[in-house]
Amino acid sequence: MNLDFTEEQEILRSSARNFVIKECSNERVREIEDGDEGYSKDIWNKMVELGWPGIVFPEEYGGYGGDFMDLIVLMEEIGRGILPSPFFSTVVLSGLILLEGGSEDQKKDLLQKISMGEMIMAFALYEANGSYNPSGITLEAVSQTGEYTINGTKMFVNDANVADCLLVAARTRKGTHAEEGITIFMVDAKNKGITCNKMRSIGSDNLCEVIFDNVQVPQANMIGELDNGWAVVKRANEKAVIAKCAEMVGGMEASLEMTNAYAKEREQYGKMIGSFQVIQHYLANMFIKVNTAKNLTYEAAWMAGEGLPCAYKVSAAKSYVNEAYKFVTERGVQIHGAIGTTREHDMGLYYRRAKAADVFLGDSVHHLEAVARELGL
C-alpha cells in the first residue's frame, strides 16, 4: 500500500487550500448559512472553472480522469474550510451513483453536465425514520403504462432546494428482502408535483424535506436495473462515505490547529494555558485522534481506488471519524472556554459541523455493527 501523494496531488492540495482561504473565510461561511440557497453561486462558478466537479469522472464522460485519491485530497481541503457548496451532493453522492449505475447515454449526458457545472443534483435517500438501511425506504413508485408515479416524502436531502435534478431511491416492489425492490429514478426537481422545504439542523447545512405528490417519471429515467437499485447505492456510497470521512478529517485538522494556537497565546494565572498538563493532554489526544482518523481514511481510500473489497475498512473509518471529530471539536470548545460556545467564533462552527456529520451516511452504531458482522459476530 502506497499512501504517498503524487506531485500533482500536492499541487492540487495547495491550490485548493489557497482557494478556500481566499474565497470562503469562516465569516463568509456563516453568511452563506444564513442565506436561502445555502451556497454561493459565485464561489461555485469558480470551483467549476477550476475543474473540481469533473475531477473524478473519466474523460470519455466529460470529466478529467482523476484518481479517487484526487477527490479525497480535495474533500479534505473543502472540510478544512467547511466550504458550503453543492459539490458533495452533486459530484460525490449523485455523480458516483450515475457512474456506477447509469447507462452509457446517461453517463455521457449527465456526467458531462455535472463536470461543466451545468447541472446541480441531489440524492433523495433518507425518510422520516432517518434510517440508512434499505428497510427505511418506503416512498413508492408505481408503474403505470410506461411511467412511474412517485408518492411520499424524503427527508434530509442535501441541496434539493437548488438542484436541477433529483436522484430518488424508491420502492417499486414490496414483500421482498429489504435490499430488493428498490429502484433509482432521475426526477426533474422543478416538477410541479414536488414541494421542497428547507430544514433547520445543528450544522446549518443545506438540508431539505422533499414531498412527492403524484410525480410522473418516464421509465427511461430509471438509473440501473428495476428493483436492483440498492446494489448501486451500496457501491457508490462506499466511496461517498470515504469522501465524507476526508471532509471530516479536514475539519478536525483545522480544529486542532486553531486550538493549539489558542493554547499558546491565551494566558491564565500568569501562564499560557498550554503549559497546564490537562490542556497538554487534551491537545495530545486530539493530535492522536486526527492522525488515526486520517490514516484510516487514507487506507480505505487507497483500497477503494484500487478496486479492492473494503466495506469493513470504510465502516471502521466512518465509525472512528464520527467519534474523533466530535471529540476534537468538543475539546476545542473546552479549551477555548466560553467564547468557543458562541456562533461567532470559528470553534463553534466546526463543533456544529461535527455533530451534523456524525449521522450522515450512517452513524457510529450503524458502522460498528457492519464491522462486527465482518468479524462474524
CSV table of C-alpha atoms in Angstrom, one decimal:
chain,number,residue,atom,x,y,z
A,1,MET,CA,0.0,0.0,0.0
A,2,ASN,CA,1.4,3.3,-1.1
A,3,LEU,CA,0.0,6.4,0.6
A,4,ASP,CA,2.5,8.8,-0.8
A,5,PHE,CA,0.8,11.7,-2.7
A,6,THR,CA,1.9,12.4,-6.2
A,7,GLU,CA,3.4,15.8,-7.2
A,8,GLU,CA,0.1,16.6,-8.9
A,9,GLN,CA,-1.9,15.8,-5.8
A,10,GLU,CA,0.3,18.0,-3.7
A,11,ILE,CA,-0.3,20.8,-6.1
A,12,LEU,CA,-4.0,20.1,-6.0
A,13,ARG,CA,-3.9,20.3,-2.2
A,14,SER,CA,-2.0,23.5,-2.2
A,15,SER,CA,-4.2,25.2,-4.8
A,16,ALA,CA,-7.4,24.0,-3.1
A,17,ARG,CA,-6.3,25.3,0.3
A,18,ASN,CA,-5.3,28.7,-1.1
A,19,PHE,CA,-8.7,28.9,-2.9
A,20,VAL,CA,-10.7,28.1,0.1
A,21,ILE,CA,-8.8,30.6,2.3
A,22,LYS,CA,-9.2,33.3,-0.3
A,23,GLU,CA,-12.7,32.7,-1.4
A,24,CYS,CA,-14.5,31.4,1.7
A,25,SER,CA,-13.5,32.7,5.1
A,26,ASN,CA,-15.4,31.3,8.1
A,27,GLU,CA,-17.2,34.6,8.3
A,28,ARG,CA,-18.4,34.0,4.7
A,29,VAL,CA,-19.5,30.5,5.7
A,30,ARG,CA,-21.8,32.0,8.3
A,31,GLU,CA,-23.2,34.4,5.8
A,32,ILE,CA,-24.0,31.6,3.4
A,33,GLU,CA,-25.6,29.6,6.2
A,34,ASP,CA,-28.0,32.4,6.8
A,35,GLY,CA,-28.9,32.7,3.1
A,36,ASP,CA,-31.8,30.9,1.4
A,37,GLU,CA,-29.8,29.0,-1.2
A,38,GLY,CA,-27.2,27.5,1.1
A,39,TYR,CA,-24.3,28.2,-1.2
A,40,SER,CA,-22.6,31.0,-3.1
A,41,LYS,CA,-23.1,30.9,-6.9
A,42,ASP,CA,-20.0,33.0,-7.4
A,43,ILE,CA,-17.8,30.5,-5.4
A,44,TRP,CA,-19.5,27.6,-7.1
A,45,ASN,CA,-18.7,29.0,-10.6
A,46,LYS,CA,-15.1,29.5,-9.6
A,47,MET,CA,-15.0,25.8,-8.4
A,48,VAL,CA,-16.3,24.8,-11.8
A,49,GLU,CA,-13.7,26.9,-13.6
A,50,LEU,CA,-11.0,25.0,-11.6
A,51,GLY,CA,-12.4,21.8,-12.9
A,52,TRP,CA,-13.4,20.4,-9.5
A,53,PRO,CA,-16.8,18.9,-10.4
A,54,GLY,CA,-15.2,16.7,-13.1
A,55,ILE,CA,-12.1,15.6,-11.1
A,56,VAL,CA,-13.2,12.0,-10.5
A,57,PHE,CA,-15.1,11.3,-13.8
A,58,PRO,CA,-13.4,9.6,-16.8
A,59,GLU,CA,-12.6,11.7,-19.8
A,60,GLU,CA,-15.0,9.8,-22.0
A,61,TYR,CA,-17.8,11.2,-19.9
A,62,GLY,CA,-16.6,14.7,-19.9
A,63,GLY,CA,-14.5,14.6,-16.7
A,64,TYR,CA,-10.8,15.0,-16.1
A,65,GLY,CA,-9.9,11.4,-15.4
A,66,GLY,CA,-8.5,11.9,-11.9
A,67,ASP,CA,-7.9,9.2,-9.4
A,68,PHE,CA,-10.2,8.6,-6.4
A,69,MET,CA,-7.4,9.8,-4.2
A,70,ASP,CA,-7.6,13.2,-6.0
A,71,LEU,CA,-11.1,13.5,-4.8
A,72,ILE,CA,-10.1,12.6,-1.3
A,73,VAL,CA,-7.4,15.4,-1.3
A,74,LEU,CA,-10.0,17.9,-2.5
A,75,MET,CA,-12.6,16.8,0.1
A,76,GLU,CA,-10.1,17.2,2.9
A,77,GLU,CA,-9.4,20.8,1.9
A,78,ILE,CA,-13.1,21.5,1.5
A,79,GLY,CA,-13.7,20.2,5.0
A,80,ARG,CA,-10.8,22.2,6.4
A,81,GLY,CA,-12.5,25.3,5.3
A,82,ILE,CA,-16.1,23.9,5.7
A,83,LEU,CA,-16.9,25.3,2.3
A,84,PRO,CA,-20.7,25.2,1.7
A,85,SER,CA,-21.4,24.1,-1.8
A,86,PRO,CA,-23.4,21.6,-3.8
A,87,PHE,CA,-20.2,19.7,-4.6
A,88,PHE,CA,-20.8,16.7,-2.3
A,89,SER,CA,-24.5,16.3,-3.3
A,90,THR,CA,-23.8,16.7,-7.0
A,91,VAL,CA,-20.4,15.1,-7.6
A,92,VAL,CA,-20.0,12.6,-4.8
A,93,LEU,CA,-23.5,11.4,-4.0
A,94,SER,CA,-25.3,11.7,-7.3
A,95,GLY,CA,-22.3,11.6,-9.7
A,96,LEU,CA,-20.9,8.3,-8.2
A,97,ILE,CA,-24.4,6.7,-8.5
A,98,LEU,CA,-24.6,7.7,-12.1
A,99,LEU,CA,-21.1,6.4,-12.7
A,100,GLU,CA,-22.0,3.1,-11.1
A,101,GLY,CA,-25.5,2.5,-12.4
A,102,GLY,CA,-26.2,4.8,-15.3
A,103,SER,CA,-26.4,3.7,-18.9
A,104,GLU,CA,-23.7,4.8,-21.3
A,105,ASP,CA,-26.1,7.5,-22.7
A,106,GLN,CA,-26.9,8.7,-19.2
A,107,LYS,CA,-23.3,8.9,-18.2
A,108,LYS,CA,-22.2,10.7,-21.3
A,109,ASP,CA,-25.0,13.2,-21.0
A,110,LEU,CA,-25.3,13.8,-17.2
A,111,LEU,CA,-21.7,13.4,-16.1
A,112,GLN,CA,-20.6,15.9,-18.7
A,113,LYS,CA,-23.2,18.4,-17.5
A,114,ILE,CA,-22.0,17.9,-13.9
A,115,SER,CA,-18.4,18.3,-14.9
A,116,MET,CA,-19.2,21.5,-16.8
A,117,GLY,CA,-21.2,23.0,-13.9
A,118,GLU,CA,-24.4,22.9,-16.0
A,119,MET,CA,-26.3,20.7,-13.5
A,120,ILE,CA,-26.7,20.6,-9.8
A,121,MET,CA,-28.0,17.3,-8.5
A,122,ALA,CA,-29.3,15.9,-5.1
A,123,PHE,CA,-29.8,12.4,-3.9
A,124,ALA,CA,-33.0,11.7,-2.0
A,125,LEU,CA,-32.4,8.7,0.2
A,126,TYR,CA,-33.5,9.2,3.8
A,127,GLU,CA,-37.0,9.3,5.0
A,128,ALA,CA,-38.7,10.3,8.3
A,129,ASN,CA,-37.3,7.3,10.1
A,130,GLY,CA,-33.8,8.6,9.4
A,131,SER,CA,-32.6,5.0,8.6
A,132,TYR,CA,-29.5,4.5,6.4
A,133,ASN,CA,-30.6,0.9,5.9
A,134,PRO,CA,-32.7,-0.2,2.8
A,135,SER,CA,-35.5,-1.1,5.1
A,136,GLY,CA,-36.0,2.6,5.7
A,137,ILE,CA,-37.1,3.2,2.1
A,138,THR,CA,-40.9,3.3,1.9
A,139,LEU,CA,-41.5,6.0,-0.7
A,140,GLU,CA,-43.4,4.3,-3.5
A,141,ALA,CA,-43.0,4.3,-7.3
A,142,VAL,CA,-45.9,2.6,-9.0
A,143,SER,CA,-45.7,1.5,-12.7
A,144,GLN,CA,-48.4,2.9,-15.0
A,145,THR,CA,-48.3,2.4,-18.7
A,146,GLY,CA,-44.6,3.2,-19.3
A,147,GLU,CA,-44.3,5.7,-16.5
A,148,TYR,CA,-43.9,5.6,-12.7
A,149,THR,CA,-45.9,7.6,-10.2
A,150,ILE,CA,-43.9,8.6,-7.1
A,151,ASN,CA,-45.7,9.4,-3.9
A,152,GLY,CA,-44.1,10.0,-0.4
A,153,THR,CA,-41.7,12.2,1.4
A,154,LYS,CA,-37.9,12.3,1.6
A,155,MET,CA,-36.0,14.0,4.4
A,156,PHE,CA,-32.6,15.4,4.9
A,157,VAL,CA,-31.9,15.9,1.2
A,158,ASN,CA,-28.8,18.0,0.7
A,159,ASP,CA,-29.2,20.9,-1.7
A,160,ALA,CA,-32.6,19.8,-3.1
A,161,ASN,CA,-33.7,23.5,-3.0
A,162,VAL,CA,-31.1,24.4,-5.6
A,163,ALA,CA,-31.0,21.2,-7.6
A,164,ASP,CA,-31.9,20.9,-11.2
A,165,CYS,CA,-32.4,17.2,-10.9
A,166,LEU,CA,-33.0,14.7,-8.1
A,167,LEU,CA,-32.0,11.0,-7.9
A,168,VAL,CA,-34.7,9.3,-5.9
A,169,ALA,CA,-34.4,5.9,-4.2
A,170,ALA,CA,-38.0,4.5,-4.3
A,171,ARG,CA,-39.6,1.2,-3.5
A,172,THR,CA,-41.0,-0.5,-6.6
A,173,ARG,CA,-41.8,-3.9,-5.2
A,174,LYS,CA,-43.0,-4.9,-1.7
A,175,GLY,CA,-42.9,-8.1,0.3
A,176,THR,CA,-39.3,-8.9,-0.5
A,177,HIS,CA,-36.0,-8.7,1.3
A,178,ALA,CA,-35.3,-5.1,2.2
A,179,GLU,CA,-32.5,-4.7,-0.3
A,180,GLU,CA,-34.7,-5.9,-3.1
A,181,GLY,CA,-37.5,-3.9,-4.8
A,182,ILE,CA,-35.6,-0.6,-4.7
A,183,THR,CA,-35.2,1.4,-7.9
A,184,ILE,CA,-33.4,4.7,-8.5
A,185,PHE,CA,-35.2,7.4,-10.6
A,186,MET,CA,-34.0,10.6,-12.1
A,187,VAL,CA,-36.6,13.3,-11.4
A,188,ASP,CA,-36.8,16.9,-12.6
A,189,ALA,CA,-36.5,18.9,-9.4
A,190,LYS,CA,-38.9,21.6,-10.9
A,191,ASN,CA,-41.7,19.0,-11.4
A,192,LYS,CA,-45.0,20.6,-10.3
A,193,GLY,CA,-45.7,17.7,-8.0
A,194,ILE,CA,-42.6,18.3,-5.9
A,195,THR,CA,-42.6,20.5,-2.8
A,196,CYS,CA,-39.3,21.4,-1.2
A,197,ASN,CA,-39.0,22.8,2.3
A,198,LYS,CA,-35.8,23.8,4.0
A,199,MET,CA,-35.0,22.1,7.3
A,200,ARG,CA,-33.0,23.5,10.2
A,201,SER,CA,-30.2,21.5,11.6
A,202,ILE,CA,-27.4,21.9,14.1
A,203,GLY,CA,-24.8,22.1,11.4
A,204,SER,CA,-26.8,24.7,9.3
A,205,ASP,CA,-26.1,22.5,6.3
A,206,ASN,CA,-28.5,22.9,3.4
A,207,LEU,CA,-31.0,20.1,4.2
A,208,CYS,CA,-34.5,19.8,2.8
A,209,GLU,CA,-37.7,18.0,3.1
A,210,VAL,CA,-39.0,16.9,-0.4
A,211,ILE,CA,-42.6,15.9,-0.8
A,212,PHE,CA,-43.6,13.9,-4.0
A,213,ASP,CA,-47.3,14.2,-4.9
A,214,ASN,CA,-48.2,12.0,-7.9
A,215,VAL,CA,-44.9,12.8,-9.7
A,216,GLN,CA,-44.8,11.2,-13.1
A,217,VAL,CA,-41.4,9.8,-14.2
A,218,PRO,CA,-40.8,8.1,-17.5
A,219,GLN,CA,-39.2,4.6,-17.4
A,220,ALA,CA,-36.3,6.0,-19.4
A,221,ASN,CA,-35.3,8.0,-16.3
A,222,MET,CA,-34.5,4.8,-14.3
A,223,ILE,CA,-30.9,4.6,-13.2
A,224,GLY,CA,-29.7,1.0,-13.3
A,225,GLU,CA,-32.0,-2.1,-13.1
A,226,LEU,CA,-35.6,-2.2,-11.9
A,227,ASP,CA,-35.8,-3.4,-8.3
A,228,ASN,CA,-32.0,-3.6,-8.0
A,229,GLY,CA,-31.2,0.0,-7.1
A,230,TRP,CA,-29.8,-0.7,-3.7
A,231,ALA,CA,-26.8,-2.5,-5.1
A,232,VAL,CA,-25.9,0.7,-7.0
A,233,VAL,CA,-26.4,2.8,-3.9
A,234,LYS,CA,-24.3,0.5,-1.8
A,235,ARG,CA,-21.4,0.5,-4.2
A,236,ALA,CA,-21.5,4.3,-4.8
A,237,ASN,CA,-22.0,5.2,-1.1
A,238,GLU,CA,-19.0,3.1,-0.1
A,239,LYS,CA,-16.8,5.8,-1.9
A,240,ALA,CA,-19.1,8.6,-0.7
A,241,VAL,CA,-18.6,7.6,2.9
A,242,ILE,CA,-14.8,7.7,2.4
A,243,ALA,CA,-15.1,11.2,0.8
A,244,LYS,CA,-17.2,12.3,3.8
A,245,CYS,CA,-14.5,11.0,6.2
A,246,ALA,CA,-11.9,13.0,4.3
A,247,GLU,CA,-14.1,16.1,4.7
A,248,MET,CA,-14.4,15.5,8.4
A,249,VAL,CA,-10.6,14.9,8.7
A,250,GLY,CA,-10.1,18.3,7.2
A,251,GLY,CA,-12.3,19.9,9.8
A,252,MET,CA,-10.5,18.0,12.5
A,253,GLU,CA,-7.1,19.3,11.3
A,254,ALA,CA,-8.4,22.9,11.3
A,255,SER,CA,-9.9,22.5,14.8
A,256,LEU,CA,-6.6,21.1,16.2
A,257,GLU,CA,-4.5,23.8,14.6
A,258,MET,CA,-6.9,26.6,15.8
A,259,THR,CA,-7.0,25.2,19.4
A,260,ASN,CA,-3.2,24.6,19.6
A,261,ALA,CA,-2.5,28.2,18.5
A,262,TYR,CA,-5.0,29.5,21.1
A,263,ALA,CA,-3.4,27.4,23.9
A,264,LYS,CA,-0.1,29.1,23.1
A,265,GLU,CA,-1.4,32.6,23.3
A,266,ARG,CA,-4.1,32.6,25.9
A,267,GLU,CA,-2.8,33.4,29.4
A,268,GLN,CA,-4.4,32.4,32.7
A,269,TYR,CA,-2.9,32.8,36.2
A,270,GLY,CA,0.2,34.4,34.6
A,271,LYS,CA,0.9,31.4,32.3
A,272,MET,CA,-0.2,30.4,28.9
A,273,ILE,CA,-2.9,27.8,29.3
A,274,GLY,CA,-0.9,25.3,27.1
A,275,SER,CA,1.5,25.0,30.0
A,276,PHE,CA,-1.1,23.2,32.1
A,277,GLN,CA,-0.9,19.4,32.0
A,278,VAL,CA,-4.7,18.9,31.4
A,279,ILE,CA,-4.6,21.2,28.3
A,280,GLN,CA,-1.4,19.4,27.1
A,281,HIS,CA,-3.1,16.0,27.4
A,282,TYR,CA,-6.3,17.3,25.7
A,283,LEU,CA,-4.2,18.5,22.7
A,284,ALA,CA,-2.1,15.4,22.6
A,285,ASN,CA,-5.2,13.2,22.5
A,286,MET,CA,-6.7,15.5,19.8
A,287,PHE,CA,-3.5,15.1,17.8
A,288,ILE,CA,-3.7,11.3,18.1
A,289,LYS,CA,-7.4,11.2,17.1
A,290,VAL,CA,-6.7,13.4,14.0
A,291,ASN,CA,-3.8,11.3,12.7
A,292,THR,CA,-5.5,8.0,13.4
A,293,ALA,CA,-8.7,9.2,11.6
A,294,LYS,CA,-6.5,10.3,8.7
A,295,ASN,CA,-4.7,7.0,8.4
A,296,LEU,CA,-7.9,5.0,8.5
A,297,THR,CA,-9.5,7.3,5.8
A,298,TYR,CA,-6.4,7.1,3.5
A,299,GLU,CA,-6.2,3.3,3.8
A,300,ALA,CA,-9.9,2.9,2.9
A,301,ALA,CA,-9.5,5.4,0.0
A,302,TRP,CA,-6.5,3.6,-1.4
A,303,MET,CA,-8.3,0.3,-1.3
A,304,ALA,CA,-11.4,1.8,-3.0
A,305,GLY,CA,-9.2,3.4,-5.6
A,306,GLU,CA,-7.5,0.1,-6.4
A,307,GLY,CA,-10.9,-1.7,-6.7
A,308,LEU,CA,-10.3,-3.9,-3.6
A,309,PRO,CA,-13.0,-5.1,-1.3
A,310,CYS,CA,-13.1,-2.6,1.5
A,311,ALA,CA,-16.6,-2.4,3.0
A,312,TYR,CA,-15.4,-3.2,6.5
A,313,LYS,CA,-12.5,-0.7,6.2
A,314,VAL,CA,-14.9,2.0,5.2
A,315,SER,CA,-17.2,1.3,8.2
A,316,ALA,CA,-14.2,1.2,10.5
A,317,ALA,CA,-13.1,4.6,9.2
A,318,LYS,CA,-16.6,6.2,9.5
A,319,SER,CA,-17.3,4.9,13.0
A,320,TYR,CA,-13.9,6.2,14.2
A,321,VAL,CA,-14.0,9.5,12.4
A,322,ASN,CA,-17.5,10.2,13.7
A,323,GLU,CA,-16.4,10.0,17.3
A,324,ALA,CA,-13.0,11.5,16.7
A,325,TYR,CA,-14.4,14.6,15.1
A,326,LYS,CA,-16.8,15.1,17.9
A,327,PHE,CA,-14.0,14.6,20.5
A,328,VAL,CA,-11.7,17.0,18.8
A,329,THR,CA,-14.2,19.8,18.5
A,330,GLU,CA,-15.6,19.2,22.0
A,331,ARG,CA,-12.1,19.5,23.5
A,332,GLY,CA,-11.5,22.5,21.3
A,333,VAL,CA,-14.6,24.2,22.7
A,334,GLN,CA,-13.5,23.4,26.3
A,335,ILE,CA,-10.0,24.8,25.7
A,336,HIS,CA,-11.4,28.0,24.2
A,337,GLY,CA,-13.8,28.4,27.1
A,338,ALA,CA,-17.0,30.5,26.9
A,339,ILE,CA,-16.0,32.1,23.5
A,340,GLY,CA,-15.9,28.6,21.9
A,341,THR,CA,-19.6,28.1,22.5
A,342,THR,CA,-20.6,31.2,20.5
A,343,ARG,CA,-21.8,31.1,16.9
A,344,GLU,CA,-19.5,34.0,16.1
A,345,HIS,CA,-16.3,32.0,17.0
A,346,ASP,CA,-14.9,29.6,14.4
A,347,MET,CA,-14.5,26.8,17.0
A,348,GLY,CA,-18.3,26.6,17.4
A,349,LEU,CA,-18.7,26.4,13.7
A,350,TYR,CA,-16.6,23.2,13.5
A,351,TYR,CA,-18.3,21.8,16.6
A,352,ARG,CA,-21.7,22.1,14.9
A,353,ARG,CA,-20.5,20.5,11.7
A,354,ALA,CA,-19.0,17.6,13.6
A,355,LYS,CA,-22.4,16.9,15.2
A,356,ALA,CA,-24.2,17.0,11.9
A,357,ALA,CA,-21.6,14.8,10.1
A,358,ASP,CA,-21.9,12.1,12.7
A,359,VAL,CA,-25.2,10.8,11.4
A,360,PHE,CA,-24.6,11.5,7.7
A,361,LEU,CA,-24.2,8.3,5.6
A,362,GLY,CA,-24.5,6.2,8.7
A,363,ASP,CA,-23.9,6.9,12.4
A,364,SER,CA,-21.3,5.1,14.5
A,365,VAL,CA,-23.7,2.4,15.6
A,366,HIS,CA,-24.6,1.5,12.0
A,367,HIS,CA,-20.9,1.2,11.0
A,368,LEU,CA,-19.8,-0.5,14.2
A,369,GLU,CA,-22.4,-3.2,13.5
A,370,ALA,CA,-21.1,-3.6,10.0
A,371,VAL,CA,-17.6,-4.2,11.3
A,372,ALA,CA,-19.0,-6.6,13.9
A,373,ARG,CA,-20.7,-8.6,11.1
A,374,GLU,CA,-17.3,-8.7,9.3
A,375,LEU,CA,-15.9,-10.3,12.4
A,376,GLY,CA,-18.6,-13.0,12.2
A,377,LEU,CA,-20.5,-11.7,15.3
